[in-house]
Amino acid sequence: MDLRYLVIEGNIGTGKTSLCKLIAEKRKAKLFLEQYADNPFLPKFYENPERYSFPLELSFLADRYNQLKSSVSSFDLFNELIVSDYFFMKSLIFSAHTLQEDEYKLYRQIFNIIYSTLPKPDLYVYLHKNTDLLLKNIAKRGREYEKNITAEYLKGIETGYFNFFKQQNQIKIVIIDTNNIDFVNNSKDFEKIENTIFNNEYPMGITRLIL
């Protein structure tokens, strides 16, 4: 498959950013990562979701738009591979889970205005991992602001992603079950998932795979 713009996403703790870095290094690709760690609302949100969900989602929306508009849109998609650990639609998935109904309606109006102006990926890869493994990975990396993440929250995010996938027929989406592989610490597992991404042709819509 001839890819120029590859998006790899997944729930919190799936290793999506690690996989993006590995692929970018291996294939000399341009790497675009979400700058979530610098968001001042993120620690506040995990402490008090009800109060800080709306400013958090608005700030993510602005940050993602600015990065994609200034970087991906102006980048030479014909000559070099771009690998990103997020797609702009992520803003809608997370906000649907975190915002109140009236807030979400307003948020979606803003989202719809700018979504159509952004480039769409040649392939969208979603890394699936069971909630218990996600919680182990989150605990292992030891980020203080993630200590309050619950299994219920992770399941809600997963549901949001799957609901989004059902509505898509103009994007190639590959859902890869990664419960039985460790592409970060096992080079053979990395080769397996890399080959799965780059050496197959996928139709529009959803393709589900287990590695």
mmCIF file with all atom_site columns, C-alpha atoms in Angstrom:
data_model
loop_
_atom_site.group_PDB
_atom_site.id
_atom_site.type_symbol
_atom_site.label_atom_id
_atom_site.label_alt_id
_atom_site.label_comp_id
_atom_site.label_asym_id
_atom_site.label_entity_id
_atom_site.label_seq_id
_atom_site.pdbx_PDB_ins_code
_atom_site.Cartn_x
_atom_site.Cartn_y
_atom_site.Cartn_z
_atom_site.occupancy
_atom_site.B_iso_or_equiv
_atom_site.pdbx_formal_charge
_atom_site.auth_seq_id
_atom_site.auth_comp_id
_atom_site.auth_asym_id
_atom_site.auth_atom_id
_atom_site.pdbx_PDB_model_num
ATOM 1   C CA . MET A 1 1   ? 0.000   0.000   0.000  1.00 0.00 ? 1   MET A CA 1
ATOM 2   C CA . ASP A 1 2   ? 1.304   3.433   -0.977 1.00 0.00 ? 2   ASP A CA 1
ATOM 3   C CA . LEU A 1 3   ? 0.801   5.515   2.165  1.00 0.00 ? 3   LEU A CA 1
ATOM 4   C CA . ARG A 1 4   ? 1.544   9.207   2.509  1.00 0.00 ? 4   ARG A CA 1
ATOM 5   C CA . TYR A 1 5   ? -0.557  10.091  5.562  1.00 0.00 ? 5   TYR A CA 1
ATOM 6   C CA . LEU A 1 6   ? -0.901  7.402   8.240  1.00 0.00 ? 6   LEU A CA 1
ATOM 7   C CA . VAL A 1 7   ? -2.819  7.889   11.487 1.00 0.00 ? 7   VAL A CA 1
ATOM 8   C CA . ILE A 1 8   ? -2.397  5.472   14.396 1.00 0.00 ? 8   ILE A CA 1
ATOM 9   C CA . GLU A 1 9   ? -4.791  5.862   17.299 1.00 0.00 ? 9   GLU A CA 1
ATOM 10  C CA . GLY A 1 10  ? -6.077  3.872   20.215 1.00 0.00 ? 10  GLY A CA 1
ATOM 11  C CA . ASN A 1 11  ? -7.322  4.257   23.742 1.00 0.00 ? 11  ASN A CA 1
ATOM 12  C CA . ILE A 1 12  ? -5.128  5.714   26.483 1.00 0.00 ? 12  ILE A CA 1
ATOM 13  C CA . GLY A 1 13  ? -2.260  3.292   27.128 1.00 0.00 ? 13  GLY A CA 1
ATOM 14  C CA . THR A 1 14  ? -2.328  1.295   23.875 1.00 0.00 ? 14  THR A CA 1
ATOM 15  C CA . GLY A 1 15  ? 1.159   2.367   22.810 1.00 0.00 ? 15  GLY A CA 1
ATOM 16  C CA . LYS A 1 16  ? 0.039   4.369   19.779 1.00 0.00 ? 16  LYS A CA 1
ATOM 17  C CA . THR A 1 17  ? 2.675   7.083   20.230 1.00 0.00 ? 17  THR A CA 1
ATOM 18  C CA . SER A 1 18  ? 5.415   4.493   20.716 1.00 0.00 ? 18  SER A CA 1
ATOM 19  C CA . LEU A 1 19  ? 4.384   2.705   17.526 1.00 0.00 ? 19  LEU A CA 1
ATOM 20  C CA . CYS A 1 20  ? 4.329   5.987   15.590 1.00 0.00 ? 20  CYS A CA 1
ATOM 21  C CA . LYS A 1 21  ? 7.859   6.758   16.753 1.00 0.00 ? 21  LYS A CA 1
ATOM 22  C CA . LEU A 1 22  ? 9.097   3.289   15.796 1.00 0.00 ? 22  LEU A CA 1
ATOM 23  C CA . ILE A 1 23  ? 7.565   3.499   12.323 1.00 0.00 ? 23  ILE A CA 1
ATOM 24  C CA . ALA A 1 24  ? 8.827   7.047   11.760 1.00 0.00 ? 24  ALA A CA 1
ATOM 25  C CA . GLU A 1 25  ? 12.348  6.024   12.726 1.00 0.00 ? 25  GLU A CA 1
ATOM 26  C CA . LYS A 1 26  ? 12.293  2.876   10.601 1.00 0.00 ? 26  LYS A CA 1
ATOM 27  C CA . ARG A 1 27  ? 10.810  4.540   7.507  1.00 0.00 ? 27  ARG A CA 1
ATOM 28  C CA . LYS A 1 28  ? 12.375  8.003   7.870  1.00 0.00 ? 28  LYS A CA 1
ATOM 29  C CA . ALA A 1 29  ? 8.900   9.522   8.093  1.00 0.00 ? 29  ALA A CA 1
ATOM 30  C CA . LYS A 1 30  ? 7.741   12.911  9.302  1.00 0.00 ? 30  LYS A CA 1
ATOM 31  C CA . LEU A 1 31  ? 6.283   12.487  12.789 1.00 0.00 ? 31  LEU A CA 1
ATOM 32  C CA . PHE A 1 32  ? 3.369   14.532  14.137 1.00 0.00 ? 32  PHE A CA 1
ATOM 33  C CA . LEU A 1 33  ? 2.500   13.863  17.771 1.00 0.00 ? 33  LEU A CA 1
ATOM 34  C CA . GLU A 1 34  ? -0.244  15.338  19.882 1.00 0.00 ? 34  GLU A CA 1
ATOM 35  C CA . GLN A 1 35  ? 1.125   17.848  22.395 1.00 0.00 ? 35  GLN A CA 1
ATOM 36  C CA . TYR A 1 36  ? -1.178  16.789  25.218 1.00 0.00 ? 36  TYR A CA 1
ATOM 37  C CA . ALA A 1 37  ? 1.444   16.967  27.977 1.00 0.00 ? 37  ALA A CA 1
ATOM 38  C CA . ASP A 1 38  ? 1.635   20.757  27.653 1.00 0.00 ? 38  ASP A CA 1
ATOM 39  C CA . ASN A 1 39  ? -2.103  21.271  28.035 1.00 0.00 ? 39  ASN A CA 1
ATOM 40  C CA . PRO A 1 40  ? -2.681  23.131  31.339 1.00 0.00 ? 40  PRO A CA 1
ATOM 41  C CA . PHE A 1 41  ? -6.265  21.874  31.610 1.00 0.00 ? 41  PHE A CA 1
ATOM 42  C CA . LEU A 1 42  ? -5.435  18.148  31.472 1.00 0.00 ? 42  LEU A CA 1
ATOM 43  C CA . PRO A 1 43  ? -4.339  17.638  35.111 1.00 0.00 ? 43  PRO A CA 1
ATOM 44  C CA . LYS A 1 44  ? -7.257  19.814  36.249 1.00 0.00 ? 44  LYS A CA 1
ATOM 45  C CA . PHE A 1 45  ? -9.677  17.731  34.170 1.00 0.00 ? 45  PHE A CA 1
ATOM 46  C CA . TYR A 1 46  ? -8.616  14.447  35.758 1.00 0.00 ? 46  TYR A CA 1
ATOM 47  C CA . GLU A 1 47  ? -9.054  16.032  39.188 1.00 0.00 ? 47  GLU A CA 1
ATOM 48  C CA . ASN A 1 48  ? -12.406 17.693  38.394 1.00 0.00 ? 48  ASN A CA 1
ATOM 49  C CA . PRO A 1 49  ? -13.906 16.483  35.087 1.00 0.00 ? 49  PRO A CA 1
ATOM 50  C CA . GLU A 1 50  ? -17.229 18.282  35.462 1.00 0.00 ? 50  GLU A CA 1
ATOM 51  C CA . ARG A 1 51  ? -15.620 21.698  35.814 1.00 0.00 ? 51  ARG A CA 1
ATOM 52  C CA . TYR A 1 52  ? -12.784 21.424  33.317 1.00 0.00 ? 52  TYR A CA 1
ATOM 53  C CA . SER A 1 53  ? -14.114 19.189  30.522 1.00 0.00 ? 53  SER A CA 1
ATOM 54  C CA . PHE A 1 54  ? -15.318 22.034  28.291 1.00 0.00 ? 54  PHE A CA 1
ATOM 55  C CA . PRO A 1 55  ? -12.162 24.212  28.418 1.00 0.00 ? 55  PRO A CA 1
ATOM 56  C CA . LEU A 1 56  ? -10.043 21.066  28.016 1.00 0.00 ? 56  LEU A CA 1
ATOM 57  C CA . GLU A 1 57  ? -11.877 19.937  24.885 1.00 0.00 ? 57  GLU A CA 1
ATOM 58  C CA . LEU A 1 58  ? -11.844 23.445  23.390 1.00 0.00 ? 58  LEU A CA 1
ATOM 59  C CA . SER A 1 59  ? -8.114  23.764  23.988 1.00 0.00 ? 59  SER A CA 1
ATOM 60  C CA . PHE A 1 60  ? -7.468  20.359  22.395 1.00 0.00 ? 60  PHE A CA 1
ATOM 61  C CA . LEU A 1 61  ? -9.630  21.340  19.442 1.00 0.00 ? 61  LEU A CA 1
ATOM 62  C CA . ALA A 1 62  ? -7.629  24.514  18.889 1.00 0.00 ? 62  ALA A CA 1
ATOM 63  C CA . ASP A 1 63  ? -4.268  22.797  19.375 1.00 0.00 ? 63  ASP A CA 1
ATOM 64  C CA . ARG A 1 64  ? -5.088  19.940  16.990 1.00 0.00 ? 64  ARG A CA 1
ATOM 65  C CA . TYR A 1 65  ? -6.428  22.285  14.343 1.00 0.00 ? 65  TYR A CA 1
ATOM 66  C CA . ASN A 1 66  ? -3.424  24.599  14.514 1.00 0.00 ? 66  ASN A CA 1
ATOM 67  C CA . GLN A 1 67  ? -0.938  21.739  14.294 1.00 0.00 ? 67  GLN A CA 1
ATOM 68  C CA . LEU A 1 68  ? -2.685  19.936  11.448 1.00 0.00 ? 68  LEU A CA 1
ATOM 69  C CA . LYS A 1 69  ? -3.378  23.101  9.497  1.00 0.00 ? 69  LYS A CA 1
ATOM 70  C CA . SER A 1 70  ? 0.155   24.424  9.780  1.00 0.00 ? 70  SER A CA 1
ATOM 71  C CA . SER A 1 71  ? 1.966   21.093  9.435  1.00 0.00 ? 71  SER A CA 1
ATOM 72  C CA . VAL A 1 72  ? 0.079   18.341  7.603  1.00 0.00 ? 72  VAL A CA 1
ATOM 73  C CA . SER A 1 73  ? -1.841  20.599  5.227  1.00 0.00 ? 73  SER A CA 1
ATOM 74  C CA . SER A 1 74  ? 1.282   22.366  4.019  1.00 0.00 ? 74  SER A CA 1
ATOM 75  C CA . PHE A 1 75  ? 3.501   19.294  3.977  1.00 0.00 ? 75  PHE A CA 1
ATOM 76  C CA . ASP A 1 76  ? 4.411   17.578  0.712  1.00 0.00 ? 76  ASP A CA 1
ATOM 77  C CA . LEU A 1 77  ? 2.090   14.580  0.884  1.00 0.00 ? 77  LEU A CA 1
ATOM 78  C CA . PHE A 1 78  ? 3.401   13.315  -2.451 1.00 0.00 ? 78  PHE A CA 1
ATOM 79  C CA . ASN A 1 79  ? 7.025   12.827  -1.475 1.00 0.00 ? 79  ASN A CA 1
ATOM 80  C CA . GLU A 1 80  ? 7.242   11.751  2.147  1.00 0.00 ? 80  GLU A CA 1
ATOM 81  C CA . LEU A 1 81  ? 5.348   9.662   4.668  1.00 0.00 ? 81  LEU A CA 1
ATOM 82  C CA . ILE A 1 82  ? 3.598   11.424  7.544  1.00 0.00 ? 82  ILE A CA 1
ATOM 83  C CA . VAL A 1 83  ? 2.832   9.420   10.694 1.00 0.00 ? 83  VAL A CA 1
ATOM 84  C CA . SER A 1 84  ? 0.565   10.898  13.365 1.00 0.00 ? 84  SER A CA 1
ATOM 85  C CA . ASP A 1 85  ? -0.740  9.568   16.683 1.00 0.00 ? 85  ASP A CA 1
ATOM 86  C CA . TYR A 1 86  ? -4.054  11.381  16.346 1.00 0.00 ? 86  TYR A CA 1
ATOM 87  C CA . PHE A 1 87  ? -6.762  12.278  13.853 1.00 0.00 ? 87  PHE A CA 1
ATOM 88  C CA . PHE A 1 88  ? -8.810  15.448  14.211 1.00 0.00 ? 88  PHE A CA 1
ATOM 89  C CA . MET A 1 89  ? -11.987 13.391  14.698 1.00 0.00 ? 89  MET A CA 1
ATOM 90  C CA . LYS A 1 90  ? -10.529 12.405  18.083 1.00 0.00 ? 90  LYS A CA 1
ATOM 91  C CA . SER A 1 91  ? -11.790 15.753  19.350 1.00 0.00 ? 91  SER A CA 1
ATOM 92  C CA . LEU A 1 92  ? -15.384 14.711  18.715 1.00 0.00 ? 92  LEU A CA 1
ATOM 93  C CA . ILE A 1 93  ? -14.936 11.228  20.188 1.00 0.00 ? 93  ILE A CA 1
ATOM 94  C CA . PHE A 1 94  ? -13.564 12.438  23.518 1.00 0.00 ? 94  PHE A CA 1
ATOM 95  C CA . SER A 1 95  ? -15.888 15.426  23.811 1.00 0.00 ? 95  SER A CA 1
ATOM 96  C CA . ALA A 1 96  ? -18.958 13.231  23.276 1.00 0.00 ? 96  ALA A CA 1
ATOM 97  C CA . HIS A 1 97  ? -17.905 11.272  26.339 1.00 0.00 ? 97  HIS A CA 1
ATOM 98  C CA . THR A 1 98  ? -16.822 14.150  28.578 1.00 0.00 ? 98  THR A CA 1
ATOM 99  C CA . LEU A 1 99  ? -19.180 17.052  27.814 1.00 0.00 ? 99  LEU A CA 1
ATOM 100 C CA . GLN A 1 100 ? -22.724 17.773  28.927 1.00 0.00 ? 100 GLN A CA 1
ATOM 101 C CA . GLU A 1 101 ? -25.358 17.640  26.184 1.00 0.00 ? 101 GLU A CA 1
ATOM 102 C CA . ASP A 1 102 ? -25.670 21.410  25.690 1.00 0.00 ? 102 ASP A CA 1
ATOM 103 C CA . GLU A 1 103 ? -21.879 21.829  25.730 1.00 0.00 ? 103 GLU A CA 1
ATOM 104 C CA . TYR A 1 104 ? -21.473 19.048  23.185 1.00 0.00 ? 104 TYR A CA 1
ATOM 105 C CA . LYS A 1 105 ? -23.976 20.624  20.795 1.00 0.00 ? 105 LYS A CA 1
ATOM 106 C CA . LEU A 1 106 ? -22.028 23.893  20.838 1.00 0.00 ? 106 LEU A CA 1
ATOM 107 C CA . TYR A 1 107 ? -18.722 22.061  20.556 1.00 0.00 ? 107 TYR A CA 1
ATOM 108 C CA . ARG A 1 108 ? -19.923 20.049  17.562 1.00 0.00 ? 108 ARG A CA 1
ATOM 109 C CA . GLN A 1 109 ? -20.983 23.203  15.734 1.00 0.00 ? 109 GLN A CA 1
ATOM 110 C CA . ILE A 1 110 ? -17.457 24.572  16.090 1.00 0.00 ? 110 ILE A CA 1
ATOM 111 C CA . PHE A 1 111 ? -15.967 21.224  15.103 1.00 0.00 ? 111 PHE A CA 1
ATOM 112 C CA . ASN A 1 112 ? -18.051 20.907  11.928 1.00 0.00 ? 112 ASN A CA 1
ATOM 113 C CA . ILE A 1 113 ? -16.971 24.332  10.710 1.00 0.00 ? 113 ILE A CA 1
ATOM 114 C CA . ILE A 1 114 ? -13.293 23.392  10.587 1.00 0.00 ? 114 ILE A CA 1
ATOM 115 C CA . TYR A 1 115 ? -13.305 19.604  10.024 1.00 0.00 ? 115 TYR A CA 1
ATOM 116 C CA . SER A 1 116 ? -14.003 19.810  6.290  1.00 0.00 ? 116 SER A CA 1
ATOM 117 C CA . THR A 1 117 ? -10.899 21.948  5.709  1.00 0.00 ? 117 THR A CA 1
ATOM 118 C CA . LEU A 1 118 ? -8.426  19.365  7.007  1.00 0.00 ? 118 LEU A CA 1
ATOM 119 C CA . PRO A 1 119 ? -6.755  16.483  5.105  1.00 0.00 ? 119 PRO A CA 1
ATOM 120 C CA . LYS A 1 120 ? -7.947  12.913  5.666  1.00 0.00 ? 120 LYS A CA 1
ATOM 121 C CA . PRO A 1 121 ? -5.512  10.017  6.243  1.00 0.00 ? 121 PRO A CA 1
ATOM 122 C CA . ASP A 1 122 ? -4.759  7.392   3.601  1.00 0.00 ? 122 ASP A CA 1
ATOM 123 C CA . LEU A 1 123 ? -5.067  4.795   6.358  1.00 0.00 ? 123 LEU A CA 1
ATOM 124 C CA . TYR A 1 124 ? -6.417  5.030   9.882  1.00 0.00 ? 124 TYR A CA 1
ATOM 125 C CA . VAL A 1 125 ? -5.155  2.331   12.277 1.00 0.00 ? 125 VAL A CA 1
ATOM 126 C CA . TYR A 1 126 ? -6.837  1.788   15.629 1.00 0.00 ? 126 TYR A CA 1
ATOM 127 C CA . LEU A 1 127 ? -4.926  -0.260  18.225 1.00 0.00 ? 127 LEU A CA 1
ATOM 128 C CA . HIS A 1 128 ? -7.310  -2.188  20.459 1.00 0.00 ? 128 HIS A CA 1
ATOM 129 C CA . LYS A 1 129 ? -6.323  -3.453  23.881 1.00 0.00 ? 129 LYS A CA 1
ATOM 130 C CA . ASN A 1 130 ? -8.427  -4.749  26.771 1.00 0.00 ? 130 ASN A CA 1
ATOM 131 C CA . THR A 1 131 ? -9.133  -2.350  29.614 1.00 0.00 ? 131 THR A CA 1
ATOM 132 C CA . ASP A 1 132 ? -7.161  -4.277  32.243 1.00 0.00 ? 132 ASP A CA 1
ATOM 133 C CA . LEU A 1 133 ? -4.027  -4.092  30.074 1.00 0.00 ? 133 LEU A CA 1
ATOM 134 C CA . LEU A 1 134 ? -4.603  -0.382  29.447 1.00 0.00 ? 134 LEU A CA 1
ATOM 135 C CA . LEU A 1 135 ? -4.737  0.275   33.182 1.00 0.00 ? 135 LEU A CA 1
ATOM 136 C CA . LYS A 1 136 ? -1.500  -1.667  33.684 1.00 0.00 ? 136 LYS A CA 1
ATOM 137 C CA . ASN A 1 137 ? 0.249   0.366   30.981 1.00 0.00 ? 137 ASN A CA 1
ATOM 138 C CA . ILE A 1 138 ? -1.062  3.634   32.419 1.00 0.00 ? 138 ILE A CA 1
ATOM 139 C CA . ALA A 1 139 ? 0.165   2.698   35.898 1.00 0.00 ? 139 ALA A CA 1
ATOM 140 C CA . LYS A 1 140 ? 3.540   1.599   34.504 1.00 0.00 ? 140 LYS A CA 1
ATOM 141 C CA . ARG A 1 141 ? 4.304   4.965   32.911 1.00 0.00 ? 141 ARG A CA 1
ATOM 142 C CA . GLY A 1 142 ? 3.513   6.722   36.185 1.00 0.00 ? 142 GLY A CA 1
ATOM 143 C CA . ARG A 1 143 ? 2.037   10.015  35.045 1.00 0.00 ? 143 ARG A CA 1
ATOM 144 C CA . GLU A 1 144 ? 0.641   11.743  38.093 1.00 0.00 ? 144 GLU A CA 1
ATOM 145 C CA . TYR A 1 145 ? -2.284  13.340  36.259 1.00 0.00 ? 145 TYR A CA 1
ATOM 146 C CA . GLU A 1 146 ? -3.416  9.927   34.922 1.00 0.00 ? 146 GLU A CA 1
ATOM 147 C CA . LYS A 1 147 ? -3.762  8.263   38.315 1.00 0.00 ? 147 LYS A CA 1
ATOM 148 C CA . ASN A 1 148 ? -7.521  8.926   38.455 1.00 0.00 ? 148 ASN A CA 1
ATOM 149 C CA . ILE A 1 149 ? -8.312  7.279   35.115 1.00 0.00 ? 149 ILE A CA 1
ATOM 150 C CA . THR A 1 150 ? -10.860 4.508   35.654 1.00 0.00 ? 150 THR A CA 1
ATOM 151 C CA . ALA A 1 151 ? -11.878 1.418   33.718 1.00 0.00 ? 151 ALA A CA 1
ATOM 152 C CA . GLU A 1 152 ? -15.293 3.010   33.211 1.00 0.00 ? 152 GLU A CA 1
ATOM 153 C CA . TYR A 1 153 ? -13.722 6.076   31.593 1.00 0.00 ? 153 TYR A CA 1
ATOM 154 C CA . LEU A 1 154 ? -11.612 3.922   29.269 1.00 0.00 ? 154 LEU A CA 1
ATOM 155 C CA . LYS A 1 155 ? -14.620 1.841   28.253 1.00 0.00 ? 155 LYS A CA 1
ATOM 156 C CA . GLY A 1 156 ? -16.518 5.026   27.455 1.00 0.00 ? 156 GLY A CA 1
ATOM 157 C CA . ILE A 1 157 ? -13.703 6.230   25.194 1.00 0.00 ? 157 ILE A CA 1
ATOM 158 C CA . GLU A 1 158 ? -13.586 2.840   23.472 1.00 0.00 ? 158 GLU A CA 1
ATOM 159 C CA . THR A 1 159 ? -17.330 2.986   22.823 1.00 0.00 ? 159 THR A CA 1
ATOM 160 C CA . GLY A 1 160 ? -16.910 6.458   21.363 1.00 0.00 ? 160 GLY A CA 1
ATOM 161 C CA . TYR A 1 161 ? -14.293 5.228   18.909 1.00 0.00 ? 161 TYR A CA 1
ATOM 162 C CA . PHE A 1 162 ? -16.368 2.243   17.810 1.00 0.00 ? 162 PHE A CA 1
ATOM 163 C CA . ASN A 1 163 ? -19.453 4.418   17.324 1.00 0.00 ? 163 ASN A CA 1
ATOM 164 C CA . PHE A 1 164 ? -17.359 6.727   15.163 1.00 0.00 ? 164 PHE A CA 1
ATOM 165 C CA . PHE A 1 165 ? -16.080 3.830   13.051 1.00 0.00 ? 165 PHE A CA 1
ATOM 166 C CA . LYS A 1 166 ? -19.621 2.642   12.295 1.00 0.00 ? 166 LYS A CA 1
ATOM 167 C CA . GLN A 1 167 ? -20.406 5.999   10.719 1.00 0.00 ? 167 GLN A CA 1
ATOM 168 C CA . GLN A 1 168 ? -17.378 6.066   8.416  1.00 0.00 ? 168 GLN A CA 1
ATOM 169 C CA . ASN A 1 169 ? -17.377 4.795   4.834  1.00 0.00 ? 169 ASN A CA 1
ATOM 170 C CA . GLN A 1 170 ? -14.926 7.246   3.249  1.00 0.00 ? 170 GLN A CA 1
ATOM 171 C CA . ILE A 1 171 ? -11.862 6.326   5.316  1.00 0.00 ? 171 ILE A CA 1
ATOM 172 C CA . LYS A 1 172 ? -9.869  3.096   5.376  1.00 0.00 ? 172 LYS A CA 1
ATOM 173 C CA . ILE A 1 173 ? -10.006 1.957   9.012  1.00 0.00 ? 173 ILE A CA 1
ATOM 174 C CA . VAL A 1 174 ? -8.032  -1.033  10.321 1.00 0.00 ? 174 VAL A CA 1
ATOM 175 C CA . ILE A 1 175 ? -8.790  -2.156  13.881 1.00 0.00 ? 175 ILE A CA 1
ATOM 176 C CA . ILE A 1 176 ? -5.904  -4.277  15.178 1.00 0.00 ? 176 ILE A CA 1
ATOM 177 C CA . ASP A 1 177 ? -6.288  -6.366  18.324 1.00 0.00 ? 177 ASP A CA 1
ATOM 178 C CA . THR A 1 178 ? -2.913  -6.008  20.102 1.00 0.00 ? 178 THR A CA 1
ATOM 179 C CA . ASN A 1 179 ? -3.690  -7.904  23.304 1.00 0.00 ? 179 ASN A CA 1
ATOM 180 C CA . ASN A 1 180 ? -1.226  -10.676 22.473 1.00 0.00 ? 180 ASN A CA 1
ATOM 181 C CA . ILE A 1 181 ? 1.702   -8.684  21.065 1.00 0.00 ? 181 ILE A CA 1
ATOM 182 C CA . ASP A 1 182 ? 4.297   -6.282  22.454 1.00 0.00 ? 182 ASP A CA 1
ATOM 183 C CA . PHE A 1 183 ? 5.577   -4.210  19.542 1.00 0.00 ? 183 PHE A CA 1
ATOM 184 C CA . VAL A 1 184 ? 7.545   -1.901  21.863 1.00 0.00 ? 184 VAL A CA 1
ATOM 185 C CA . ASN A 1 185 ? 9.790   -4.545  23.430 1.00 0.00 ? 185 ASN A CA 1
ATOM 186 C CA . ASN A 1 186 ? 9.639   -7.333  20.831 1.00 0.00 ? 186 ASN A CA 1
ATOM 187 C CA . SER A 1 187 ? 11.134  -6.592  17.414 1.00 0.00 ? 187 SER A CA 1
ATOM 188 C CA . LYS A 1 188 ? 9.317   -9.514  15.777 1.00 0.00 ? 188 LYS A CA 1
ATOM 189 C CA . ASP A 1 189 ? 5.985   -8.159  17.002 1.00 0.00 ? 189 ASP A CA 1
ATOM 190 C CA . PHE A 1 190 ? 6.900   -4.750  15.627 1.00 0.00 ? 190 PHE A CA 1
ATOM 191 C CA . GLU A 1 191 ? 7.728   -6.273  12.237 1.00 0.00 ? 191 GLU A CA 1
ATOM 192 C CA . LYS A 1 192 ? 4.417   -8.113  12.317 1.00 0.00 ? 192 LYS A CA 1
ATOM 193 C CA . ILE A 1 193 ? 2.334   -4.989  12.905 1.00 0.00 ? 193 ILE A CA 1
ATOM 194 C CA . GLU A 1 194 ? 4.427   -2.934  10.476 1.00 0.00 ? 194 GLU A CA 1
ATOM 195 C CA . ASN A 1 195 ? 3.867   -5.501  7.729  1.00 0.00 ? 195 ASN A CA 1
ATOM 196 C CA . THR A 1 196 ? 0.164   -5.553  8.551  1.00 0.00 ? 196 THR A CA 1
ATOM 197 C CA . ILE A 1 197 ? -0.048  -1.806  8.054  1.00 0.00 ? 197 ILE A CA 1
ATOM 198 C CA . PHE A 1 198 ? 2.123   -1.357  4.969  1.00 0.00 ? 198 PHE A CA 1
ATOM 199 C CA . ASN A 1 199 ? 1.958   -4.596  3.014  1.00 0.00 ? 199 ASN A CA 1
ATOM 200 C CA . ASN A 1 200 ? -1.791  -5.003  2.564  1.00 0.00 ? 200 ASN A CA 1
ATOM 201 C CA . GLU A 1 201 ? -4.548  -3.314  0.584  1.00 0.00 ? 201 GLU A CA 1
ATOM 202 C CA . TYR A 1 202 ? -7.596  -2.318  2.614  1.00 0.00 ? 202 TYR A CA 1
ATOM 203 C CA . PRO A 1 203 ? -11.084 -1.305  1.465  1.00 0.00 ? 203 PRO A CA 1
ATOM 204 C CA . MET A 1 204 ? -12.977 1.770   2.575  1.00 0.00 ? 204 MET A CA 1
ATOM 205 C CA . GLY A 1 205 ? -14.692 1.205   5.900  1.00 0.00 ? 205 GLY A CA 1
ATOM 206 C CA . ILE A 1 206 ? -13.687 -1.138  8.704  1.00 0.00 ? 206 ILE A CA 1
ATOM 207 C CA . THR A 1 207 ? -11.278 -4.081  8.631  1.00 0.00 ? 207 THR A CA 1
ATOM 208 C CA . ARG A 1 208 ? -10.742 -6.026  11.877 1.00 0.00 ? 208 ARG A CA 1
ATOM 209 C CA . LEU A 1 209 ? -7.536  -7.982  12.528 1.00 0.00 ? 209 LEU A CA 1
ATOM 210 C CA . ILE A 1 210 ? -6.068  -10.002 15.420 1.00 0.00 ? 210 ILE A CA 1
ATOM 211 C CA . LEU A 1 211 ? -2.274  -10.272 15.715 1.00 0.00 ? 211 LEU A CA 1
#
